Structures are given as C-alpha cells and as structure tokens.
PDB file of C-alpha atoms and ligand atoms in Angstrom:
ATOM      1  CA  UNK R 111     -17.894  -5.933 -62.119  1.00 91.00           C
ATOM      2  CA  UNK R 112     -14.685  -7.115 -63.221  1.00 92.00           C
ATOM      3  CA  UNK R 113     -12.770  -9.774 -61.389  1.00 94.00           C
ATOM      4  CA  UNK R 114      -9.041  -9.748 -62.900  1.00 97.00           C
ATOM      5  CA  UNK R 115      -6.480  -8.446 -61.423  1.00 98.00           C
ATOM      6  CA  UNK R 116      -4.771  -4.790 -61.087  1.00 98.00           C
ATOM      7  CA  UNK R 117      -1.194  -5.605 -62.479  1.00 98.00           C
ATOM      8  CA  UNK R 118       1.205  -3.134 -60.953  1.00 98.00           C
ATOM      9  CA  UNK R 119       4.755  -2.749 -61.468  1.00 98.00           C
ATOM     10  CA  UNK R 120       8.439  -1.074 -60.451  1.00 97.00           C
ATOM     11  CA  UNK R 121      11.956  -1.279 -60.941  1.00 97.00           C
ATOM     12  CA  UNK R 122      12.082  -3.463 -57.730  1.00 95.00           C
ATOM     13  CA  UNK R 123      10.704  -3.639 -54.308  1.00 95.00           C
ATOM     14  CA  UNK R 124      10.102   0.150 -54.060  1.00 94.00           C
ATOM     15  CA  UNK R 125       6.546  -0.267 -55.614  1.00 96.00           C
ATOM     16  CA  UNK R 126       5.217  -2.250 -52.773  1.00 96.00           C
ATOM     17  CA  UNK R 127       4.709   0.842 -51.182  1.00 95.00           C
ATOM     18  CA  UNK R 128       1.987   1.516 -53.420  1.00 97.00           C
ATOM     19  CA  UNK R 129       0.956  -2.351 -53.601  1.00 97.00           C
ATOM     20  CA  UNK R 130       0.747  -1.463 -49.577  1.00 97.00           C
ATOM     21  CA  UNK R 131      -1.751   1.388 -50.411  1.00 97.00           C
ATOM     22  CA  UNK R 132      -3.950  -0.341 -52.753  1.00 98.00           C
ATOM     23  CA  UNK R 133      -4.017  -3.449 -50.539  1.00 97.00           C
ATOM     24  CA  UNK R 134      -5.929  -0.738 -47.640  1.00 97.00           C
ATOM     25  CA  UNK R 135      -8.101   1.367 -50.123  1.00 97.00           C
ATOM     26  CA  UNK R 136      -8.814  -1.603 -52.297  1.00 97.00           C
ATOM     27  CA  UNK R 137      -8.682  -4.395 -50.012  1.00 97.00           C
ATOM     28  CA  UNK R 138     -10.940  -7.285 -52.141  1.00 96.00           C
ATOM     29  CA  UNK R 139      -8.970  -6.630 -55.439  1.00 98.00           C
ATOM     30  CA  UNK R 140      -6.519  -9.095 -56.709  1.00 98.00           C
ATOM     31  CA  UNK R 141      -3.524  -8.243 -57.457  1.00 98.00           C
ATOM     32  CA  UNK R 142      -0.384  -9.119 -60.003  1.00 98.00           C
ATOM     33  CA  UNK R 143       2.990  -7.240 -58.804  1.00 98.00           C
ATOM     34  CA  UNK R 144       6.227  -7.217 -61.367  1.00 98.00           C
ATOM     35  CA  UNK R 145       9.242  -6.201 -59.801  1.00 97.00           C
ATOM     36  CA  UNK R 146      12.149  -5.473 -62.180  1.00 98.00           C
ATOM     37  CA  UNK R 147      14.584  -6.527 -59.611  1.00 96.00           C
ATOM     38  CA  UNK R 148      17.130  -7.854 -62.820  1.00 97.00           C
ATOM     39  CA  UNK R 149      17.555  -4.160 -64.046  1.00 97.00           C
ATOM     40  CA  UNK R 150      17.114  -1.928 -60.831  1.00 96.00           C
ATOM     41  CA  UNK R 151      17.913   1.378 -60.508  1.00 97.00           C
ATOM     42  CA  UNK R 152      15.540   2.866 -63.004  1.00 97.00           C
ATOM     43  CA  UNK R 153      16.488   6.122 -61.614  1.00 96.00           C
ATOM     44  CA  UNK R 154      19.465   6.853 -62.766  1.00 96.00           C
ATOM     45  CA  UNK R 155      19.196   5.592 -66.627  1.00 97.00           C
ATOM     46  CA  UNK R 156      18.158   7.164 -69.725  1.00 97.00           C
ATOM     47  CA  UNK R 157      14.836   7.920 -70.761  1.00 97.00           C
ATOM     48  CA  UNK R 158      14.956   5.780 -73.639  1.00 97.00           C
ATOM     49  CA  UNK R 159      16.149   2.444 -71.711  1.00 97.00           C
ATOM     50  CA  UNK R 160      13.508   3.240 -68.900  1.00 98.00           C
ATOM     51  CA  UNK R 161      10.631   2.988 -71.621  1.00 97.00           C
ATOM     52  CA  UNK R 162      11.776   0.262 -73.181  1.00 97.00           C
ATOM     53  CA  UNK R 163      11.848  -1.472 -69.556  1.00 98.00           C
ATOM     54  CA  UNK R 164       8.553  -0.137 -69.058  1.00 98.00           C
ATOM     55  CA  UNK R 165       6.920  -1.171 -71.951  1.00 98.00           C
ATOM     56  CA  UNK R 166       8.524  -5.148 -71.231  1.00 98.00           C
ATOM     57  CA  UNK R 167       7.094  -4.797 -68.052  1.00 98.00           C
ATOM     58  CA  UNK R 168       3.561  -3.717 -68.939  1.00 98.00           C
ATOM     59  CA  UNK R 169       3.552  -6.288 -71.588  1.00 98.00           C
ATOM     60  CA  UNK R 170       4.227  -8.701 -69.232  1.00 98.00           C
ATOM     61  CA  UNK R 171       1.416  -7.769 -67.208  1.00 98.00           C
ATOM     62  CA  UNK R 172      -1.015  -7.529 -70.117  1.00 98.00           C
ATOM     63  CA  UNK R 173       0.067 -11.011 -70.665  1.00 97.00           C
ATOM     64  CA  UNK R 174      -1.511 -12.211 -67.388  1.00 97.00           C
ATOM     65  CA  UNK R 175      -4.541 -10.498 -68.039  1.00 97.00           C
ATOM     66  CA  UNK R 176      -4.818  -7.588 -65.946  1.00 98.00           C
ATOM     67  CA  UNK R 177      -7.665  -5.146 -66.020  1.00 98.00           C
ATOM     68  CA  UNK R 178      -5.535  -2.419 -65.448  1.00 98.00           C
ATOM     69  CA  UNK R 179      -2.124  -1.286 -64.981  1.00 98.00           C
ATOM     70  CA  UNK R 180      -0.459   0.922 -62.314  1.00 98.00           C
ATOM     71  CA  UNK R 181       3.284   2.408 -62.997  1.00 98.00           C
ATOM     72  CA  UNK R 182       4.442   2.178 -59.407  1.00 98.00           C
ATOM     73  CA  UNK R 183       7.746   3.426 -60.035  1.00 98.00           C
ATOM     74  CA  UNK R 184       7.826   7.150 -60.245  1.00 98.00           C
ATOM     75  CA  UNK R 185      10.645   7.020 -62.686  1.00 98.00           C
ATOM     76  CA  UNK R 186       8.982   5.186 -65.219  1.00 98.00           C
ATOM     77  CA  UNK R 187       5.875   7.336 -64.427  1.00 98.00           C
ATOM     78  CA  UNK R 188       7.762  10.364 -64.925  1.00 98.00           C
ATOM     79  CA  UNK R 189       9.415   8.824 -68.400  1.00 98.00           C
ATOM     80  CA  UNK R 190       6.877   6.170 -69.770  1.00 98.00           C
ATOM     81  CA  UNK R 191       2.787   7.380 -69.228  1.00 98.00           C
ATOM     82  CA  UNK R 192       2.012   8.553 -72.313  1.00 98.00           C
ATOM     83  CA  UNK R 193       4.074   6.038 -74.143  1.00 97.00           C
ATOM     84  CA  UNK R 194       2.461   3.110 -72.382  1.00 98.00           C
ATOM     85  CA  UNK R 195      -1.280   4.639 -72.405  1.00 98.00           C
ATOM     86  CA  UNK R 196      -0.775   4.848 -75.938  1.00 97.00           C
ATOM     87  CA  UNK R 197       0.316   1.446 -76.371  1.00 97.00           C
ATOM     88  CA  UNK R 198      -2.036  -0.378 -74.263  1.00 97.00           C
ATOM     89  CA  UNK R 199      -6.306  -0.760 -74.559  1.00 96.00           C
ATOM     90  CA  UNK R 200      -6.444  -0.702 -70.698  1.00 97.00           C
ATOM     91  CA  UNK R 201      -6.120   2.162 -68.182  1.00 97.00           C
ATOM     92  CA  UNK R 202      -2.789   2.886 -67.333  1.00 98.00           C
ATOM     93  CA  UNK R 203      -1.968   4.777 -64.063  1.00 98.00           C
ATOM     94  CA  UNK R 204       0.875   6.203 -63.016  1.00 98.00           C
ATOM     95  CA  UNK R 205       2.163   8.092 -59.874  1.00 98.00           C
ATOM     96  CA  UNK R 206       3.299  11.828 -61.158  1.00 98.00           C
ATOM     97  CA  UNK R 207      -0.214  13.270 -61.885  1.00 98.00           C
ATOM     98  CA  UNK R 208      -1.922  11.559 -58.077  1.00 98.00           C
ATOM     99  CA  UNK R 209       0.892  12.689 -56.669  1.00 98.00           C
ATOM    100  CA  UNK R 210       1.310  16.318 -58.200  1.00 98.00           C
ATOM    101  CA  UNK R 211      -2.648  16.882 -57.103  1.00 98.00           C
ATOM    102  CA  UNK R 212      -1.662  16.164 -53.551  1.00 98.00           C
ATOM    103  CA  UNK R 213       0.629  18.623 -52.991  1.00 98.00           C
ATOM    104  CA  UNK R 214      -1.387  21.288 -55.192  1.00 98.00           C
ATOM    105  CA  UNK R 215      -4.164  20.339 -52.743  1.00 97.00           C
ATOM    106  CA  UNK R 216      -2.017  20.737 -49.529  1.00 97.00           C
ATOM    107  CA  UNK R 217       0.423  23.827 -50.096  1.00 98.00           C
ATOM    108  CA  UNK R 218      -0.904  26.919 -48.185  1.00 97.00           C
ATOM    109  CA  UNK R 219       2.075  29.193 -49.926  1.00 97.00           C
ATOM    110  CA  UNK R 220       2.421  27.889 -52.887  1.00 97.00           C
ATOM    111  CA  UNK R 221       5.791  27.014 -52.314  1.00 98.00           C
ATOM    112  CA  UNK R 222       6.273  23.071 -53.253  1.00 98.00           C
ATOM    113  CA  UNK R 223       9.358  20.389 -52.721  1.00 98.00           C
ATOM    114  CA  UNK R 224       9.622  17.737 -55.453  1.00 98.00           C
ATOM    115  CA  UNK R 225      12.473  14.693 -54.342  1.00 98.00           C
ATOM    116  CA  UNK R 226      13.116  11.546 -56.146  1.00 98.00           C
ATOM    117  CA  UNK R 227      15.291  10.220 -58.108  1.00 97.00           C
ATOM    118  CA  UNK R 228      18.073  12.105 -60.443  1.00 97.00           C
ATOM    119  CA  UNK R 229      15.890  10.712 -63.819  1.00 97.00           C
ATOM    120  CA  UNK R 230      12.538  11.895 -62.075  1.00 98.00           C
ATOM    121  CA  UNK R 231      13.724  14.990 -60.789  1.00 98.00           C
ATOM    122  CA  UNK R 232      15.606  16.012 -64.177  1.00 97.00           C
ATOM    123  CA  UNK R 233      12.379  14.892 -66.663  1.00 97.00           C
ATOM    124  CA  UNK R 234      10.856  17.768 -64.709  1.00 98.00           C
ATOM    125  CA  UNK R 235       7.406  15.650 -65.296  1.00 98.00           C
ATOM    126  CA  UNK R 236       6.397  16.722 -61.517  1.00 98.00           C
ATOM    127  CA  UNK R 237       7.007  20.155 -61.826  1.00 98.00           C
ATOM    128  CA  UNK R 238       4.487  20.561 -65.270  1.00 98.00           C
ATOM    129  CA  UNK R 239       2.223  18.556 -63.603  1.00 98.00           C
ATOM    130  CA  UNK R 240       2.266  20.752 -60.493  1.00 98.00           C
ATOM    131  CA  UNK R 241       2.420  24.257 -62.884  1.00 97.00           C
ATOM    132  CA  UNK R 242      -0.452  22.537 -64.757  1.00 97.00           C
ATOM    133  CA  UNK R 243      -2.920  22.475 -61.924  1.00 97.00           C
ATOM    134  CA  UNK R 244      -1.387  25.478 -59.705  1.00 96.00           C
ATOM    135  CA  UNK R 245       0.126  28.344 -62.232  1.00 96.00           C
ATOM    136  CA  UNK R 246       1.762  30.447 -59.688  1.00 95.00           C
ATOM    137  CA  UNK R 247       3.296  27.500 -57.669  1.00 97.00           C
ATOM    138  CA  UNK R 248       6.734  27.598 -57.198  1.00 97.00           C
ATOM    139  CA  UNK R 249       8.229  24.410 -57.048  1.00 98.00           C
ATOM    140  CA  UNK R 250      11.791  22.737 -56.697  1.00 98.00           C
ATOM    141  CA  UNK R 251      12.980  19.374 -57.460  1.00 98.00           C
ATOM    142  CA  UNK R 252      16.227  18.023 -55.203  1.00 98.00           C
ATOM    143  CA  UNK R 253      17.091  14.671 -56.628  1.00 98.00           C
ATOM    144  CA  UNK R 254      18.145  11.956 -53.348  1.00 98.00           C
ATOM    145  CA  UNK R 255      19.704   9.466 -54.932  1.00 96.00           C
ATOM    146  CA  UNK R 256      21.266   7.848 -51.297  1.00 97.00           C
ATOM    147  CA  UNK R 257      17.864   7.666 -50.196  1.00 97.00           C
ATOM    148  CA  UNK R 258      17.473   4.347 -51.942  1.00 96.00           C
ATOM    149  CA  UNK R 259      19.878   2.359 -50.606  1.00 95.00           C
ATOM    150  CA  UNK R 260      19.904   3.801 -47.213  1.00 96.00           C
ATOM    151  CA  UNK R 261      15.892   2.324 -47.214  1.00 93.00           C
ATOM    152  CA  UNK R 262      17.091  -0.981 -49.059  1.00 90.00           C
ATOM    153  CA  UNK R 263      19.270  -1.633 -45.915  1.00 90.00           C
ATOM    154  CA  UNK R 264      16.561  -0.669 -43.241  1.00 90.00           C
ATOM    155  CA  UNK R 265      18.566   2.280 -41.570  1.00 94.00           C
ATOM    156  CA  UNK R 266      15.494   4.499 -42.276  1.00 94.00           C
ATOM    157  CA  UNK R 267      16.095   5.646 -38.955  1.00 96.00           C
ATOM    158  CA  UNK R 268      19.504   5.904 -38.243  1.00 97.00           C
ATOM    159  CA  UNK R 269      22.008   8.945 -37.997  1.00 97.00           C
ATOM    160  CA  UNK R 270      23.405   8.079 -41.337  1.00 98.00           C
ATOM    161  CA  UNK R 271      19.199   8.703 -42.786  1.00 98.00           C
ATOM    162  CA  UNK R 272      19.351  12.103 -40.598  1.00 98.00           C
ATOM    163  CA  UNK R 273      22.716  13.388 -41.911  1.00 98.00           C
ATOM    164  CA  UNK R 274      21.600  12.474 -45.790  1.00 98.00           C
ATOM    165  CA  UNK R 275      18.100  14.154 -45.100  1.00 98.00           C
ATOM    166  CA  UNK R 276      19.445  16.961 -43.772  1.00 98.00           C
ATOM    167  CA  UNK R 277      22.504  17.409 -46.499  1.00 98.00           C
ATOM    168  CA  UNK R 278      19.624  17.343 -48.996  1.00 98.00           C
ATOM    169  CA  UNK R 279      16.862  19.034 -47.301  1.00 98.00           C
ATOM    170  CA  UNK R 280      18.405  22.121 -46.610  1.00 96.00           C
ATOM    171  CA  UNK R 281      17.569  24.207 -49.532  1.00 96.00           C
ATOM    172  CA  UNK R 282      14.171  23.424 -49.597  1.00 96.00           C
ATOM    173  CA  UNK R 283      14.170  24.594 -46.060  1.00 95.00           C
ATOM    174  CA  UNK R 284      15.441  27.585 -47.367  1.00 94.00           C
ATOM    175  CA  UNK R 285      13.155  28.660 -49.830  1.00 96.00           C
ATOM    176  CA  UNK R 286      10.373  27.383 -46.943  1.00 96.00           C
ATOM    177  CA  UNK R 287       7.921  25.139 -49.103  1.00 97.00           C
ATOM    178  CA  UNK R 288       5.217  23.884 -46.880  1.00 98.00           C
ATOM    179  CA  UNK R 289       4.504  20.826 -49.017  1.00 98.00           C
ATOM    180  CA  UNK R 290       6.994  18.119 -49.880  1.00 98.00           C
ATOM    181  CA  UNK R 291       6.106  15.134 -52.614  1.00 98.00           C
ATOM    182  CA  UNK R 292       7.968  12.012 -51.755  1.00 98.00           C
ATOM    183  CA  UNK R 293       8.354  11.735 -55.421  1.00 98.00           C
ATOM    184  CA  UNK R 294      10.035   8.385 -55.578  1.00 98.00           C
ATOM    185  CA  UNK R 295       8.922   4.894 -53.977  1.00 96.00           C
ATOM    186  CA  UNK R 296      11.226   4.430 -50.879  1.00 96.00           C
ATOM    187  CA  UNK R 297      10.684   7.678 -49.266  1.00 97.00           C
ATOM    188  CA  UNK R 298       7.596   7.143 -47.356  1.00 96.00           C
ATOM    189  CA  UNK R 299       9.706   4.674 -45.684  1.00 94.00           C
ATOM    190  CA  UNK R 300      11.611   7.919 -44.775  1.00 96.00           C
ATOM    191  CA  UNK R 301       8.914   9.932 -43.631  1.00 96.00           C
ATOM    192  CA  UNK R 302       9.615  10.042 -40.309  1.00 97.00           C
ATOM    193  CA  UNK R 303      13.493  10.869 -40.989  1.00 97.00           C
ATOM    194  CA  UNK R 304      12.297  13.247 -43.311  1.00 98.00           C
ATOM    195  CA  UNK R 305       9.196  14.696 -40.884  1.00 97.00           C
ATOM    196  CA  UNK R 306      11.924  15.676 -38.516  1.00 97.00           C
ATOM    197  CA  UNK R 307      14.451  17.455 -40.292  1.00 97.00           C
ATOM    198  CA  UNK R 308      11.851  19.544 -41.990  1.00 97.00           C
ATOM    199  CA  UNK R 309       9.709  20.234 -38.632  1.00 94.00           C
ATOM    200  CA  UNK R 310       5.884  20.325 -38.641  1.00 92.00           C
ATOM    201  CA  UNK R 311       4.706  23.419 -40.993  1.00 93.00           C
ATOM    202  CA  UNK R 312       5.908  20.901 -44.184  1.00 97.00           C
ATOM    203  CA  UNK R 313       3.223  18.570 -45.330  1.00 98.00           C
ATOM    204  CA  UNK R 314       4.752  15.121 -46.250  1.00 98.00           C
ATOM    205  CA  UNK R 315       2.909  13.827 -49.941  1.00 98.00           C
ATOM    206  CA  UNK R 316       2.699  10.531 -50.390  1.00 98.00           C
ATOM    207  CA  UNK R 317       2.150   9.881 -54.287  1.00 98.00           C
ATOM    208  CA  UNK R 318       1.289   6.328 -53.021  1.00 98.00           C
ATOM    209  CA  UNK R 319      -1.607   6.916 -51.090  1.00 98.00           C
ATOM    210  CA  UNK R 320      -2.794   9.434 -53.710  1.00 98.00           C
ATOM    211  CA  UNK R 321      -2.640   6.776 -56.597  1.00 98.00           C
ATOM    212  CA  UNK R 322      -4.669   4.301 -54.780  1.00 98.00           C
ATOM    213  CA  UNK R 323      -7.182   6.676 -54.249  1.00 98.00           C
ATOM    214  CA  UNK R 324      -7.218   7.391 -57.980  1.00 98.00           C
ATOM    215  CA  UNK R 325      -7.185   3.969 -58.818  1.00 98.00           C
ATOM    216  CA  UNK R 326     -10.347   3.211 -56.277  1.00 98.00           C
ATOM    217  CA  UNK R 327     -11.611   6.257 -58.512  1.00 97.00           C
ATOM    218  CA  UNK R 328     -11.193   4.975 -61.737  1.00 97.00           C
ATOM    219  CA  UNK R 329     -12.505   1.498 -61.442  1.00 97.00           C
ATOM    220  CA  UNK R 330     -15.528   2.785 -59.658  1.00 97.00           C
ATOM    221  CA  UNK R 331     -16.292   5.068 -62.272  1.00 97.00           C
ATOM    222  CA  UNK R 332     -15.894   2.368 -65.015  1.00 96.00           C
ATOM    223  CA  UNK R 333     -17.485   0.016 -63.027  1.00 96.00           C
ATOM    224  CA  UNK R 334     -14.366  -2.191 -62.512  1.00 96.00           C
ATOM    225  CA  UNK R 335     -14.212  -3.098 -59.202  1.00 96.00           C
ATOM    226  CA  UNK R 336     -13.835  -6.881 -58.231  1.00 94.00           C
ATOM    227  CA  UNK R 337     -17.266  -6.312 -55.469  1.00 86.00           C
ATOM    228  CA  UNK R 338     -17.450  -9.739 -54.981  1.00 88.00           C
ATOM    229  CA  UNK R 339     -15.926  -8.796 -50.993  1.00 89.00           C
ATOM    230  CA  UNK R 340     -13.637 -12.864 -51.163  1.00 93.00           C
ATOM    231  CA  UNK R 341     -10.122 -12.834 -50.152  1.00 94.00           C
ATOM    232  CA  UNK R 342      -7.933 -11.230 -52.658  1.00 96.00           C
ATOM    233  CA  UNK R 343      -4.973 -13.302 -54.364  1.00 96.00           C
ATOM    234  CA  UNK R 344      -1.407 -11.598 -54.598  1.00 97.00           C
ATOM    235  CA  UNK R 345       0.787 -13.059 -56.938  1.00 97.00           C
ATOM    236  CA  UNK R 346       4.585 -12.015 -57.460  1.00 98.00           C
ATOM    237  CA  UNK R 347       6.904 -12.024 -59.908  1.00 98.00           C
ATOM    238  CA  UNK R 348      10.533 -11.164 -60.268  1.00 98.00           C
ATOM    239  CA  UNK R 349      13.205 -10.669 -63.080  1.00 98.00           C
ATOM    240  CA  UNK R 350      15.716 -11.644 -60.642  1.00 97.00           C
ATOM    241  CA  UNK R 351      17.283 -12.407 -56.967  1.00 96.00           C
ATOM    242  CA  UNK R 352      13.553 -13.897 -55.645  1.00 96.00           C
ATOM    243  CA  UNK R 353      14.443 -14.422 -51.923  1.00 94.00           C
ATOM    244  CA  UNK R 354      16.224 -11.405 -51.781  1.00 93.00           C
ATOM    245  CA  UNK R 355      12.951  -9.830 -52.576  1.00 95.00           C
ATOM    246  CA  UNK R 356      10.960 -11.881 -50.301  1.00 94.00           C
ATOM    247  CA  UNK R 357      13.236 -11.072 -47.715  1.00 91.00           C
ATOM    248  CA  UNK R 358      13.312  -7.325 -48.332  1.00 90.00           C
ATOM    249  CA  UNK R 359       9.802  -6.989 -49.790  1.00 91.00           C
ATOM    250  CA  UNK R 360       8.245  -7.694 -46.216  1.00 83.00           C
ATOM    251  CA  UNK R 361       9.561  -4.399 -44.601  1.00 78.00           C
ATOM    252  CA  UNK R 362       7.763  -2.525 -47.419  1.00 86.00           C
ATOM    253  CA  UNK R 363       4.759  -4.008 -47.670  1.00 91.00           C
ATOM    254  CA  UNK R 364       3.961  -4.923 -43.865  1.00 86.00           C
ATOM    255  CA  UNK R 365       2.934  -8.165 -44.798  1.00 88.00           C
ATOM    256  CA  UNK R 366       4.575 -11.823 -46.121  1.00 90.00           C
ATOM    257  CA  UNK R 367       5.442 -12.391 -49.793  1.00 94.00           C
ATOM    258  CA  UNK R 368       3.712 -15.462 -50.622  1.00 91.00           C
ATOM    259  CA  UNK R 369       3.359 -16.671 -53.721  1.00 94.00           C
ATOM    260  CA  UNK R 370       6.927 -15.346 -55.992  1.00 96.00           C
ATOM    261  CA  UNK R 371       8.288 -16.499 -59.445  1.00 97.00           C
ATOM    262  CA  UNK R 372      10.700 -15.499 -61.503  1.00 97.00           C
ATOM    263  CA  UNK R 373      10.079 -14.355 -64.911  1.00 97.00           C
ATOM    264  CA  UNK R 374      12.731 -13.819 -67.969  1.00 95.00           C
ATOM    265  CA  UNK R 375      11.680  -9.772 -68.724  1.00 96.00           C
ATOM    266  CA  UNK R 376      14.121  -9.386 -71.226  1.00 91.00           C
ATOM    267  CA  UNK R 377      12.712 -12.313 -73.670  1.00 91.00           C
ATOM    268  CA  UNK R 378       9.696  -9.710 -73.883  1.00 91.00           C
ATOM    269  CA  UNK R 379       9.567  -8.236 -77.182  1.00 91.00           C
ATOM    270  CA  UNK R 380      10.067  -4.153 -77.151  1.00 89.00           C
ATOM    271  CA  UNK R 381       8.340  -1.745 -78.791  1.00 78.00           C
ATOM    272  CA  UNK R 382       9.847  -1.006 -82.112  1.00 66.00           C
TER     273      UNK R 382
HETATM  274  N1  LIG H 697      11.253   2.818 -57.972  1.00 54.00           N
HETATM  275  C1  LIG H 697      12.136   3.926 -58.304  1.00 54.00           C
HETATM  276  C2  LIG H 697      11.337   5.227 -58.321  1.00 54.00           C
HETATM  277  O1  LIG H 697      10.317   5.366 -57.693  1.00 54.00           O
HETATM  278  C3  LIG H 697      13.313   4.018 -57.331  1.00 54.00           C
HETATM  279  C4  LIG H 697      14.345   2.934 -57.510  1.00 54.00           C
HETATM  280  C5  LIG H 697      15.032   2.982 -58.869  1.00 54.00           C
HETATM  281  O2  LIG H 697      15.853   3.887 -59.110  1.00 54.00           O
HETATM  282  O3  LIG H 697      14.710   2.141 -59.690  1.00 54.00           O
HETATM  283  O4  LIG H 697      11.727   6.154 -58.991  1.00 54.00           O
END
C-alpha cells in the first residue's frame, strides 16, 4: 500500500483528460496535477525545449512526493519517456506506448490513423510504437494543429470543428484505416466531431483511457495502490493564468477545480 499521490502533468489543461480517466479507473487515489499553462503549446517546439520542460515539470512533481509520474501530454510523451525514466527512481508513464496498444488491439485491417500535434506526429514515436507491436501495420500520422484551439474555445461541436475535421481527415479516409489514435490530449473532446466525419467502421483510440488502465496495472502489480477506499485529494498547480485554468479546466475534467496554486516552473533547475 502506498498512500502518496500519482503526480501527473501537461503543457496545460489538455492533460485533464487523462486526470478525468484516472479519476474513474482509480477513483481512491490522490492526485497532484501540473499544468504548464506559462509555456503552452508543447506541440509545436523543439525536441530539446520540450525535455527540458519536461524534466522541470517532473522535478516539480518529485518535489511533492509523488509515487509515480504520468506524462499526460502526448508531446512530451512522444519527446521526453526515456529521458525522464532515466532520470527519475519512480515509474514514469507516458501516453504513446497505452495508446499505440489500443489501436494495435482494435484495427481489423491493419490500417491505423495517428493525429496529434505537428511535434508528436513528426517524432514518429507512435508509429515505432505501433510497428513495434504490429509489423505489418500500416500506419499514418496527420498532424491537427487547429484542433487545439478550436477545443480551448468549446466549439467542439460547431461547423467550424466539422470543416477542420473534415479538411484533415480526408486522407486517412482515403487510405480507409479502421482505427484512429487521438494522439494528442484535446481530441477526445472531439470525438464526436471526429466520430462523424469518419462514419462508424473507424474505431476512435483514446490514449487516455488506455493509460489509466496501465497505470491501475502498474500500481497493482507493485503493490502501489492507495486501498485505503477515503476520499481522494486533488491538488493543482499552475505556471501561469490560474483562473483561466479553473475556468477552462472544468469542461475537461467534468468536475470543479478546487484547490489551484501557482508555481514558478522555470526557477526549477534543468537537467544539465
Ligand atoms: N498537451 C499537448 C499534447 O497532448 C497539446 C497542447 C500543446 O501543444 O501543448 O500533445
């Protein structure tokens, strides 16, 4: 039994998606949530910067004494696993690999849709983890950079979401893949959107739900879990703009932001 808490962190608000997930697989454990809401978009910078953020924020959350630590941003998954999980004495999860076992696990044809952001889509850290597990897959990455902000002003459904989806979608139509990851953290908001311009013989992946799963997975195994069955505590922090995030945060995660600080990242010492 181990009662600390899972520290999880993202770019922003994006990872409360996966916060969301954990929350219903994992419902007693408490949790510590970092959202790098100062330096947001991790997508679109360079591999270096994104694991030097990475490696602030996981220090930051090693700081408060977490028992383990999930990546919840699949751009710092896709640059910063193996650089973190060699830097750090606890488990560290990310979203690629749960993810890239969902869709292995789902695709009938072998034919399999990667989207997220331009820096997860370009590492190409999806598609080896895919190829790892499923040689003959075929798989295509279609980077959706508007998704982001389209989510980040709740038009998730609107005609503007359709026209993006579709714009973006269509070659992955075309080369009819039957499984889709939502590689990046806002588009399970998007699922529907996205549900509807593919049509029903796609499965939607959500590397969300798959991590939580893992996560339930690995503490179980190492005999981690909190099992004490008392109300969990969530505790929030923020490098920047905390009402904003309050204010946004509760479309993601379903539920009120309670208890939010702010937190100076960038006075965390990097990794030389
Ligand atoms: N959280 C990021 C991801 O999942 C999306 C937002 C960003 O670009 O930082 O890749």
């Amino acid at each position: 039994m181990d009662k600390r808490p899972i520290g999880v962190f993202d770019s922003g608000i994006g990872g409360l998606t996966v916060l969301r997930e954990i929350m219903e697989q994992l419902p007693y454990e408490n949790v510590i949530y970092f959202g790098d809401t100062a330096r947001i978009p991790y997508g679109s910078k360079s591999e270096q910067t994104v694991k030097k953020f990475a490696y602030q924020c996981a220090s930051f959350l090693k700081s408060m004494d977490v028992k383990t630590i999930v990546i919840a941003c699949n751009t710092a998954s896709a640059f910063a696993i193996d650089y973190l999980q060699e830097r750090f004495d606890i488990p560290v999860i990310g979203v690629i690999e749960p993810g890239a076992r969902g869709a292995v696990e789902t695709t009938k044809n072998g034919k399999i849709g990667v989207i997220g952001t331009s820096g997860t889509v370009g590492s190409g850290a999806y598609q080896a983890a895919i190829m790892e597990k499923n040689h003959e897959a075929e798989v295509i990455g279609i980077p959706c950079p508007l998704f982001v902000p389209i989510v980040e002003e709740g038009w998730e459904y609107s005609t503007v979401a359709e026209l993006t989806a579709q714009q973006y979608l269509i070659e992955l139509k075309e080369h009819g893949v039957d499984s889709l990851v939502l590689g990046c953290t806002h588009y399970p908001i998007l699922r529907y959107t996205i549900g509807k311009v593919l049509g029903e013989g796609v499965h939607l992946v959500n590397p969300a739900f798959e991590t939580a799963k893992e996560l339930k997975e690995i503490l179980t195994a190492k005999g981690m879990l909190k099992e004490d069955f008392t109300k969990p505590k969530y505790e929030y922090f923020v490098s920047d703009a905390p009402e904003k995030f309050r204010r946004l945060g509760g479309n993601f995660l379903k539920k009120d932001i309670e208890t939010l600080s702010e937190i100076a990242i960038d006075s965390i010492a990097v990794d030389e």
